mmCIF file of N, CA and C in Angstrom:
data_model
loop_
_atom_site.group_PDB
_atom_site.id
_atom_site.type_symbol
_atom_site.label_atom_id
_atom_site.label_comp_id
_atom_site.label_asym_id
_atom_site.label_seq_id
_atom_site.Cartn_x
_atom_site.Cartn_y
_atom_site.Cartn_z
ATOM 1 N N MET A 1 0.850 -1.179 0.000
ATOM 2 C CA MET A 1 0.000 0.000 0.000
ATOM 3 C C MET A 1 0.890 1.236 0.000
ATOM 4 N N GLN A 2 0.436 2.240 -0.724
ATOM 5 C CA GLN A 2 1.084 3.543 -0.731
ATOM 6 C C GLN A 2 0.042 4.589 -0.378
ATOM 7 N N SER A 3 0.492 5.687 0.228
ATOM 8 C CA SER A 3 -0.422 6.802 0.476
ATOM 9 C C SER A 3 0.383 8.082 0.523
ATOM 10 N N LYS A 4 -0.301 9.177 0.292
ATOM 11 C CA LYS A 4 0.344 10.490 0.318
ATOM 12 C C LYS A 4 -0.731 11.542 0.537
ATOM 13 N N HIS A 5 -0.416 12.542 1.326
ATOM 14 C CA HIS A 5 -1.308 13.683 1.499
ATOM 15 C C HIS A 5 -0.970 14.700 0.414
ATOM 16 N N LEU A 6 -1.938 15.034 -0.427
ATOM 17 C CA LEU A 6 -1.701 15.986 -1.510
ATOM 18 C C LEU A 6 -1.884 17.408 -0.991
ATOM 19 N N ARG A 7 -0.958 18.274 -1.326
ATOM 20 C CA ARG A 7 -0.982 19.645 -0.832
ATOM 21 C C ARG A 7 -1.512 20.638 -1.859
ATOM 22 N N PHE A 8 -1.465 20.269 -3.141
ATOM 23 C CA PHE A 8 -1.904 21.159 -4.219
ATOM 24 C C PHE A 8 -1.267 22.532 -4.065
ATOM 25 N N GLY A 9 0.072 22.537 -4.011
ATOM 26 C CA GLY A 9 0.844 23.780 -3.902
ATOM 27 C C GLY A 9 0.796 24.570 -5.191
ATOM 28 N N GLN A 10 1.860 24.544 -5.972
ATOM 29 C CA GLN A 10 1.906 25.239 -7.250
ATOM 30 C C GLN A 10 2.509 24.320 -8.295
ATOM 31 N N GLY A 11 2.066 24.474 -9.528
ATOM 32 C CA GLY A 11 2.644 23.731 -10.631
ATOM 33 C C GLY A 11 2.186 22.286 -10.712
ATOM 34 N N PHE A 12 3.037 21.465 -11.353
ATOM 35 C CA PHE A 12 2.738 20.060 -11.616
ATOM 36 C C PHE A 12 3.698 19.200 -10.807
ATOM 37 N N ARG A 13 3.155 18.146 -10.171
ATOM 38 C CA ARG A 13 4.000 17.287 -9.359
ATOM 39 C C ARG A 13 3.434 15.870 -9.347
ATOM 40 N N PRO A 14 4.215 14.878 -9.856
ATOM 41 C CA PRO A 14 3.785 13.492 -9.702
ATOM 42 C C PRO A 14 3.679 13.160 -8.223
ATOM 43 N N ALA A 15 2.660 12.392 -7.843
ATOM 44 C CA ALA A 15 2.431 12.072 -6.437
ATOM 45 C C ALA A 15 2.803 10.627 -6.134
ATOM 46 N N LEU A 16 2.184 9.686 -6.820
ATOM 47 C CA LEU A 16 2.438 8.259 -6.614
ATOM 48 C C LEU A 16 2.444 7.544 -7.950
ATOM 49 N N THR A 17 3.286 6.513 -8.040
ATOM 50 C CA THR A 17 3.353 5.703 -9.252
ATOM 51 C C THR A 17 3.402 4.239 -8.857
ATOM 52 N N VAL A 18 2.565 3.452 -9.506
ATOM 53 C CA VAL A 18 2.655 1.995 -9.408
ATOM 54 C C VAL A 18 2.849 1.474 -10.826
ATOM 55 N N ARG A 19 2.852 0.192 -10.969
ATOM 56 C CA ARG A 19 3.213 -0.385 -12.267
ATOM 57 C C ARG A 19 2.510 0.232 -13.473
ATOM 58 N N LYS A 20 1.206 0.368 -13.415
ATOM 59 C CA LYS A 20 0.476 0.764 -14.619
ATOM 60 C C LYS A 20 -0.274 2.088 -14.504
ATOM 61 N N VAL A 21 -0.196 2.757 -13.350
ATOM 62 C CA VAL A 21 -0.950 4.004 -13.150
ATOM 63 C C VAL A 21 -0.116 4.986 -12.348
ATOM 64 N N GLN A 22 -0.309 6.256 -12.649
ATOM 65 C CA GLN A 22 0.383 7.322 -11.938
ATOM 66 C C GLN A 22 -0.614 8.417 -11.574
ATOM 67 N N ALA A 23 -0.476 8.965 -10.369
ATOM 68 C CA ALA A 23 -1.281 10.107 -9.933
ATOM 69 C C ALA A 23 -0.372 11.325 -9.849
ATOM 70 N N ALA A 24 -0.910 12.478 -10.245
ATOM 71 C CA ALA A 24 -0.158 13.729 -10.173
ATOM 72 C C ALA A 24 -1.118 14.852 -9.829
ATOM 73 N N GLU A 25 -0.594 15.849 -9.130
ATOM 74 C CA GLU A 25 -1.391 17.035 -8.829
ATOM 75 C C GLU A 25 -0.910 18.179 -9.701
ATOM 76 N N MET A 26 -1.859 19.006 -10.143
ATOM 77 C CA MET A 26 -1.521 20.166 -10.973
ATOM 78 C C MET A 26 -2.318 21.358 -10.464
ATOM 79 N N VAL A 27 -1.625 22.480 -10.300
ATOM 80 C CA VAL A 27 -2.261 23.717 -9.885
ATOM 81 C C VAL A 27 -1.877 24.800 -10.879
ATOM 82 N N LEU A 28 -2.882 25.426 -11.476
ATOM 83 C CA LEU A 28 -2.666 26.534 -12.403
ATOM 84 C C LEU A 28 -3.182 27.818 -11.772
ATOM 85 N N ALA A 29 -2.350 28.838 -11.758
ATOM 86 C CA ALA A 29 -2.752 30.148 -11.243
ATOM 87 C C ALA A 29 -3.745 30.790 -12.206
ATOM 88 N N PRO A 30 -4.536 31.749 -11.741
ATOM 89 C CA PRO A 30 -5.474 32.439 -12.630
ATOM 90 C C PRO A 30 -4.754 32.963 -13.881
ATOM 91 N N GLY A 31 -5.337 32.656 -15.042
ATOM 92 C CA GLY A 31 -4.773 33.090 -16.314
ATOM 93 C C GLY A 31 -3.723 32.168 -16.898
ATOM 94 N N ASP A 32 -3.227 31.197 -16.125
ATOM 95 C CA ASP A 32 -2.204 30.274 -16.620
ATOM 96 C C ASP A 32 -2.821 29.152 -17.447
ATOM 97 N N ARG A 33 -1.968 28.483 -18.201
ATOM 98 C CA ARG A 33 -2.383 27.353 -19.028
ATOM 99 C C ARG A 33 -1.276 26.318 -19.060
ATOM 100 N N GLU A 34 -1.654 25.098 -19.354
ATOM 101 C CA GLU A 34 -0.704 23.995 -19.474
ATOM 102 C C GLU A 34 -1.029 23.247 -20.752
ATOM 103 N N GLY A 35 0.011 22.837 -21.460
ATOM 104 C CA GLY A 35 -0.198 22.129 -22.719
ATOM 105 C C GLY A 35 -0.241 23.105 -23.868
ATOM 106 N N GLY A 36 -0.981 22.774 -24.878
ATOM 107 C CA GLY A 36 -1.092 23.627 -26.051
ATOM 108 C C GLY A 36 -1.449 22.804 -27.262
ATOM 109 N N PRO A 37 -1.467 23.448 -28.414
ATOM 110 C CA PRO A 37 -1.949 22.764 -29.623
ATOM 111 C C PRO A 37 -1.100 21.559 -30.036
ATOM 112 N N ASP A 38 0.151 21.488 -29.595
ATOM 113 C CA ASP A 38 1.005 20.359 -29.966
ATOM 114 C C ASP A 38 1.245 19.404 -28.802
ATOM 115 N N ASN A 39 0.548 19.596 -27.676
ATOM 116 C CA ASN A 39 0.743 18.748 -26.494
ATOM 117 C C ASN A 39 -0.155 17.521 -26.572
ATOM 118 N N ALA A 40 0.466 16.350 -26.579
ATOM 119 C CA ALA A 40 -0.279 15.088 -26.580
ATOM 120 C C ALA A 40 0.584 14.023 -25.927
ATOM 121 N N HIS A 41 -0.040 13.114 -25.204
ATOM 122 C CA HIS A 41 0.670 11.986 -24.612
ATOM 123 C C HIS A 41 0.565 10.828 -25.596
ATOM 124 N N ARG A 42 1.696 10.429 -26.158
ATOM 125 C CA ARG A 42 1.694 9.402 -27.199
ATOM 126 C C ARG A 42 1.218 8.049 -26.714
ATOM 127 N N GLY A 43 1.583 7.676 -25.475
ATOM 128 C CA GLY A 43 1.258 6.333 -25.040
ATOM 129 C C GLY A 43 0.470 6.272 -23.746
ATOM 130 N N THR A 44 -0.206 7.360 -23.379
ATOM 131 C CA THR A 44 -0.854 7.432 -22.074
ATOM 132 C C THR A 44 -2.234 8.064 -22.158
ATOM 133 N N ASP A 45 -3.194 7.480 -21.450
ATOM 134 C CA ASP A 45 -4.488 8.118 -21.243
ATOM 135 C C ASP A 45 -4.399 8.959 -19.980
ATOM 136 N N GLN A 46 -5.003 10.138 -19.983
ATOM 137 C CA GLN A 46 -5.001 11.033 -18.825
ATOM 138 C C GLN A 46 -6.428 11.246 -18.341
ATOM 139 N N TRP A 47 -6.650 11.001 -17.069
ATOM 140 C CA TRP A 47 -7.925 11.288 -16.415
ATOM 141 C C TRP A 47 -7.692 12.508 -15.546
ATOM 142 N N LEU A 48 -8.428 13.580 -15.765
ATOM 143 C CA LEU A 48 -8.255 14.836 -15.042
ATOM 144 C C LEU A 48 -9.516 15.103 -14.234
ATOM 145 N N PHE A 49 -9.361 15.237 -12.910
ATOM 146 C CA PHE A 49 -10.470 15.532 -12.009
ATOM 147 C C PHE A 49 -10.225 16.902 -11.394
ATOM 148 N N VAL A 50 -11.217 17.797 -11.486
ATOM 149 C CA VAL A 50 -11.077 19.142 -10.946
ATOM 150 C C VAL A 50 -11.469 19.123 -9.466
ATOM 151 N N VAL A 51 -10.498 19.440 -8.625
ATOM 152 C CA VAL A 51 -10.715 19.502 -7.186
ATOM 153 C C VAL A 51 -11.345 20.842 -6.820
ATOM 154 N N SER A 52 -10.814 21.934 -7.386
ATOM 155 C CA SER A 52 -11.377 23.265 -7.129
ATOM 156 C C SER A 52 -10.963 24.206 -8.252
ATOM 157 N N GLY A 53 -11.734 25.280 -8.387
ATOM 158 C CA GLY A 53 -11.464 26.280 -9.414
ATOM 159 C C GLY A 53 -12.298 26.057 -10.662
ATOM 160 N N THR A 54 -12.059 26.926 -11.646
ATOM 161 C CA THR A 54 -12.751 26.823 -12.937
ATOM 162 C C THR A 54 -11.740 26.960 -14.055
ATOM 163 N N GLY A 55 -12.083 26.360 -15.179
ATOM 164 C CA GLY A 55 -11.153 26.411 -16.297
ATOM 165 C C GLY A 55 -11.799 25.974 -17.592
ATOM 166 N N LEU A 56 -10.937 25.766 -18.559
ATOM 167 C CA LEU A 56 -11.354 25.351 -19.889
ATOM 168 C C LEU A 56 -10.378 24.305 -20.382
ATOM 169 N N ALA A 57 -10.899 23.211 -20.910
ATOM 170 C CA ALA A 57 -10.081 22.196 -21.565
ATOM 171 C C ALA A 57 -10.351 22.279 -23.053
ATOM 172 N N ILE A 58 -9.295 22.235 -23.840
ATOM 173 C CA ILE A 58 -9.418 22.165 -25.294
ATOM 174 C C ILE A 58 -8.741 20.865 -25.711
ATOM 175 N N VAL A 59 -9.544 19.908 -26.194
ATOM 176 C CA VAL A 59 -9.050 18.591 -26.559
ATOM 177 C C VAL A 59 -9.388 18.349 -28.024
ATOM 178 N N ASP A 60 -8.353 18.239 -28.839
ATOM 179 C CA ASP A 60 -8.532 18.091 -30.284
ATOM 180 C C ASP A 60 -9.522 19.112 -30.837
ATOM 181 N N GLY A 61 -9.415 20.351 -30.362
ATOM 182 C CA GLY A 61 -10.238 21.453 -30.856
ATOM 183 C C GLY A 61 -11.603 21.591 -30.196
ATOM 184 N N VAL A 62 -12.000 20.623 -29.375
ATOM 185 C CA VAL A 62 -13.294 20.674 -28.698
ATOM 186 C C VAL A 62 -13.095 21.304 -27.322
ATOM 187 N N ARG A 63 -13.918 22.298 -26.997
ATOM 188 C CA ARG A 63 -13.817 23.017 -25.728
ATOM 189 C C ARG A 63 -14.805 22.462 -24.709
ATOM 190 N N ARG A 64 -14.312 22.297 -23.473
ATOM 191 C CA ARG A 64 -15.161 21.849 -22.366
ATOM 192 C C ARG A 64 -14.865 22.732 -21.162
ATOM 193 N N ARG A 65 -15.911 23.256 -20.548
ATOM 194 C CA ARG A 65 -15.746 24.033 -19.321
ATOM 195 C C ARG A 65 -15.435 23.083 -18.171
ATOM 196 N N LEU A 66 -14.589 23.536 -17.264
ATOM 197 C CA LEU A 66 -14.204 22.747 -16.105
ATOM 198 C C LEU A 66 -14.591 23.484 -14.834
ATOM 199 N N ARG A 67 -15.055 22.724 -13.837
ATOM 200 C CA ARG A 67 -15.357 23.287 -12.514
ATOM 201 C C ARG A 67 -15.188 22.162 -11.511
ATOM 202 N N ALA A 68 -15.214 22.496 -10.225
ATOM 203 C CA ALA A 68 -15.044 21.480 -9.189
ATOM 204 C C ALA A 68 -15.998 20.317 -9.451
ATOM 205 N N GLY A 69 -15.449 19.111 -9.435
ATOM 206 C CA GLY A 69 -16.247 17.912 -9.690
ATOM 207 C C GLY A 69 -16.196 17.431 -11.126
ATOM 208 N N SER A 70 -15.655 18.227 -12.054
ATOM 209 C CA SER A 70 -15.557 17.800 -13.459
ATOM 210 C C SER A 70 -14.541 16.673 -13.596
ATOM 211 N N LEU A 71 -14.869 15.689 -14.425
ATOM 212 C CA LEU A 71 -13.968 14.599 -14.755
ATOM 213 C C LEU A 71 -13.821 14.570 -16.270
ATOM 214 N N LEU A 72 -12.583 14.601 -16.721
ATOM 215 C CA LEU A 72 -12.282 14.646 -18.147
ATOM 216 C C LEU A 72 -11.304 13.528 -18.472
ATOM 217 N N VAL A 73 -11.552 12.779 -19.534
ATOM 218 C CA VAL A 73 -10.616 11.763 -19.995
ATOM 219 C C VAL A 73 -10.014 12.249 -21.308
ATOM 220 N N ILE A 74 -8.687 12.355 -21.311
ATOM 221 C CA ILE A 74 -7.939 12.729 -22.514
ATOM 222 C C ILE A 74 -7.234 11.458 -22.971
ATOM 223 N N GLU A 75 -7.682 10.918 -24.095
ATOM 224 C CA GLU A 75 -7.128 9.653 -24.557
ATOM 225 C C GLU A 75 -5.784 9.864 -25.230
ATOM 226 N N ARG A 76 -4.966 8.810 -25.170
ATOM 227 C CA ARG A 76 -3.614 8.889 -25.748
ATOM 228 C C ARG A 76 -3.668 9.446 -27.161
ATOM 229 N N GLY A 77 -2.757 10.370 -27.433
ATOM 230 C CA GLY A 77 -2.661 10.968 -28.756
ATOM 231 C C GLY A 77 -3.522 12.204 -28.970
ATOM 232 N N GLU A 78 -4.487 12.465 -28.092
ATOM 233 C CA GLU A 78 -5.328 13.652 -28.257
ATOM 234 C C GLU A 78 -4.554 14.902 -27.834
ATOM 235 N N ARG A 79 -4.567 15.896 -28.702
ATOM 236 C CA ARG A 79 -3.905 17.168 -28.382
ATOM 237 C C ARG A 79 -4.763 17.914 -27.379
ATOM 238 N N HIS A 80 -4.084 18.526 -26.377
ATOM 239 C CA HIS A 80 -4.886 19.161 -25.334
ATOM 240 C C HIS A 80 -4.167 20.327 -24.649
ATOM 241 N N GLU A 81 -4.998 21.196 -24.111
ATOM 242 C CA GLU A 81 -4.550 22.338 -23.321
ATOM 243 C C GLU A 81 -5.562 22.555 -22.204
ATOM 244 N N ILE A 82 -5.061 22.879 -21.016
ATOM 245 C CA ILE A 82 -5.911 23.177 -19.868
ATOM 246 C C ILE A 82 -5.643 24.632 -19.483
ATOM 247 N N ARG A 83 -6.703 25.419 -19.327
ATOM 248 C CA ARG A 83 -6.577 26.838 -18.980
ATOM 249 C C ARG A 83 -7.342 27.130 -17.693
ATOM 250 N N ASN A 84 -6.768 27.986 -16.857
ATOM 251 C CA ASN A 84 -7.487 28.488 -15.691
ATOM 252 C C ASN A 84 -8.195 29.759 -16.128
ATOM 253 N N THR A 85 -9.507 29.742 -16.116
ATOM 254 C CA THR A 85 -10.302 30.905 -16.535
ATOM 255 C C THR A 85 -10.907 31.638 -15.343
ATOM 256 N N GLY A 86 -10.600 31.183 -14.133
ATOM 257 C CA GLY A 86 -11.204 31.770 -12.938
ATOM 258 C C GLY A 86 -10.285 32.751 -12.229
ATOM 259 N N ARG A 87 -10.721 33.134 -11.044
ATOM 260 C CA ARG A 87 -9.977 34.088 -10.211
ATOM 261 C C ARG A 87 -9.197 33.415 -9.097
ATOM 262 N N THR A 88 -9.348 32.103 -8.967
ATOM 263 C CA THR A 88 -8.641 31.334 -7.941
ATOM 264 C C THR A 88 -7.849 30.228 -8.630
ATOM 265 N N PRO A 89 -6.904 29.609 -7.927
ATOM 266 C CA PRO A 89 -6.146 28.518 -8.550
ATOM 267 C C PRO A 89 -7.059 27.388 -9.027
ATOM 268 N N LEU A 90 -6.696 26.787 -10.146
ATOM 269 C CA LEU A 90 -7.367 25.598 -10.673
ATOM 270 C C LEU A 90 -6.554 24.404 -10.185
ATOM 271 N N ARG A 91 -7.148 23.583 -9.329
ATOM 272 C CA ARG A 91 -6.471 22.429 -8.741
ATOM 273 C C ARG A 91 -7.054 21.156 -9.335
ATOM 274 N N THR A 92 -6.173 20.323 -9.907
ATOM 275 C CA THR A 92 -6.635 19.086 -10.525
ATOM 276 C C THR A 92 -5.810 17.899 -10.037
ATOM 277 N N LEU A 93 -6.467 16.755 -9.971
ATOM 278 C CA LEU A 93 -5.816 15.478 -9.730
ATOM 279 C C LEU A 93 -5.830 14.745 -11.058
ATOM 280 N N ASN A 94 -4.677 14.294 -11.491
ATOM 281 C CA ASN A 94 -4.531 13.656 -12.796
ATOM 282 C C ASN A 94 -4.030 12.234 -12.629
ATOM 283 N N MET A 95 -4.654 11.313 -13.351
ATOM 284 C CA MET A 95 -4.242 9.915 -13.352
ATOM 285 C C MET A 95 -3.779 9.591 -14.773
ATOM 286 N N TYR A 96 -2.622 8.948 -14.865
ATOM 287 C CA TYR A 96 -2.053 8.577 -16.157
ATOM 288 C C TYR A 96 -1.908 7.061 -16.210
ATOM 289 N N ALA A 97 -2.416 6.454 -17.293
ATOM 290 C CA ALA A 97 -2.307 5.012 -17.472
ATOM 291 C C ALA A 97 -1.833 4.725 -18.891
ATOM 292 N N PRO A 98 -0.635 4.196 -19.064
ATOM 293 C CA PRO A 98 0.396 3.965 -18.060
ATOM 294 C C PRO A 98 1.046 5.287 -17.631
ATOM 295 N N PRO A 99 1.964 5.252 -16.638
ATOM 296 C CA PRO A 99 2.605 6.473 -16.158
ATOM 297 C C PRO A 99 3.235 7.283 -17.282
ATOM 298 N N ALA A 100 3.181 8.610 -17.149
ATOM 299 C CA ALA A 100 3.675 9.511 -18.193
ATOM 300 C C ALA A 100 4.899 10.325 -17.792
ATOM 301 N N TYR A 101 5.196 10.400 -16.484
ATOM 302 C CA TYR A 101 6.260 11.290 -16.002
ATOM 303 C C TYR A 101 7.173 10.582 -15.018
ATOM 304 N N ASP A 102 8.438 11.040 -14.966
ATOM 305 C CA ASP A 102 9.339 10.545 -13.932
ATOM 306 C C ASP A 102 9.073 11.315 -12.642
ATOM 307 N N ASP A 103 9.800 10.986 -11.584
ATOM 308 C CA ASP A 103 9.560 11.604 -10.279
ATOM 309 C C ASP A 103 9.783 13.121 -10.289
ATOM 310 N N ALA A 104 10.582 13.623 -11.227
ATOM 311 C CA ALA A 104 10.849 15.062 -11.322
ATOM 312 C C ALA A 104 9.814 15.785 -12.183
ATOM 313 N N GLY A 105 8.871 15.038 -12.773
ATOM 314 C CA GLY A 105 7.847 15.651 -13.604
ATOM 315 C C GLY A 105 8.223 15.759 -15.069
ATOM 316 N N GLU A 106 9.317 15.115 -15.469
ATOM 317 C CA GLU A 106 9.730 15.124 -16.882
ATOM 318 C C GLU A 106 9.032 13.982 -17.624
ATOM 319 N N PRO A 107 8.595 14.241 -18.868
ATOM 320 C CA PRO A 107 7.886 13.191 -19.622
ATOM 321 C C PRO A 107 8.740 11.942 -19.838
ATOM 322 N N LEU A 108 8.106 10.790 -19.714
ATOM 323 C CA LEU A 108 8.754 9.518 -20.015
ATOM 324 C C LEU A 108 8.554 9.191 -21.491
ATOM 325 N N PRO A 109 9.496 8.472 -22.094
ATOM 326 C CA PRO A 109 9.238 7.964 -23.454
ATOM 327 C C PRO A 109 8.004 7.073 -23.420
ATOM 328 N N ALA A 110 7.269 7.040 -24.496
ATOM 329 C CA ALA A 110 5.988 6.324 -24.539
ATOM 330 C C ALA A 110 6.101 4.866 -24.146
ATOM 331 N N ALA A 111 7.208 4.211 -24.448
ATOM 332 C CA ALA A 111 7.317 2.777 -24.195
ATOM 333 C C ALA A 111 7.893 2.452 -22.823
ATOM 334 N N ARG A 112 8.415 3.430 -22.098
ATOM 335 C CA ARG A 112 9.070 3.164 -20.810
ATOM 336 C C ARG A 112 8.053 2.980 -19.697
ATOM 337 N N ARG A 113 8.265 1.980 -18.857
ATOM 338 C CA ARG A 113 7.395 1.713 -17.722
ATOM 339 C C ARG A 113 8.235 1.838 -16.454
ATOM 340 N N PRO A 114 7.980 2.835 -15.607
ATOM 341 C CA PRO A 114 8.798 2.985 -14.406
ATOM 342 C C PRO A 114 8.434 1.956 -13.345
ATOM 343 N N ARG A 115 9.396 1.703 -12.434
ATOM 344 C CA ARG A 115 9.113 0.872 -11.270
ATOM 345 C C ARG A 115 8.297 1.686 -10.287
ATOM 346 N N ALA A 116 7.610 1.013 -9.410
ATOM 347 C CA ALA A 116 6.823 1.707 -8.388
ATOM 348 C C ALA A 116 7.745 2.544 -7.511
ATOM 349 N N THR A 117 7.283 3.725 -7.109
ATOM 350 C CA THR A 117 8.046 4.581 -6.199
ATOM 351 C C THR A 117 7.351 4.607 -4.866
ATOM 352 N N ARG A 118 8.109 4.641 -3.826
ATOM 353 C CA ARG A 118 7.559 4.689 -2.464
ATOM 354 C C ARG A 118 7.636 6.116 -1.957
ATOM 355 N N GLN A 119 6.486 6.675 -1.616
ATOM 356 C CA GLN A 119 6.421 8.019 -1.048
ATOM 357 C C GLN A 119 5.441 7.990 0.103
ATOM 358 N N ALA A 120 5.733 8.725 1.140
ATOM 359 C CA ALA A 120 4.815 8.763 2.280
ATOM 360 C C ALA A 120 4.154 10.096 2.411
#
C-alpha cells in the first residue's frame, strides 16, 4: 500500500506511481495554461479531475468548461490544453495510465514503464 497527502501547492507534481498508473497534482494560477496545440501523450491516457477552481479544456479542438467535480478523460494521442479561466487557482488530480512522467515531472518515453516509487 502507498499513500500520500496531496498539498496542491503550485505547478505540476507526480504524487504516486505503481506499475500501470500514476497520480499527479496540478495547480494553475489564474490566467495560466498547461499544454497547447502540440501537447499530446503518445502512449498514455489522462484522467483529469477538478478539485477546485474553474477552467477550460481544449481537446482536439473541442472546448469543455471545467469546474469542481468535473472529470475529463484525454485519450492517448489527443492534443490538449488546460486553462485556468477563474480568479482562484485551478487544482486538478490527474491519473495517467500507463505512467507519463518521472519523479521530477519530466515526460517519459511512450514505451518506458517505471518501477513503483515509495512516497509517504
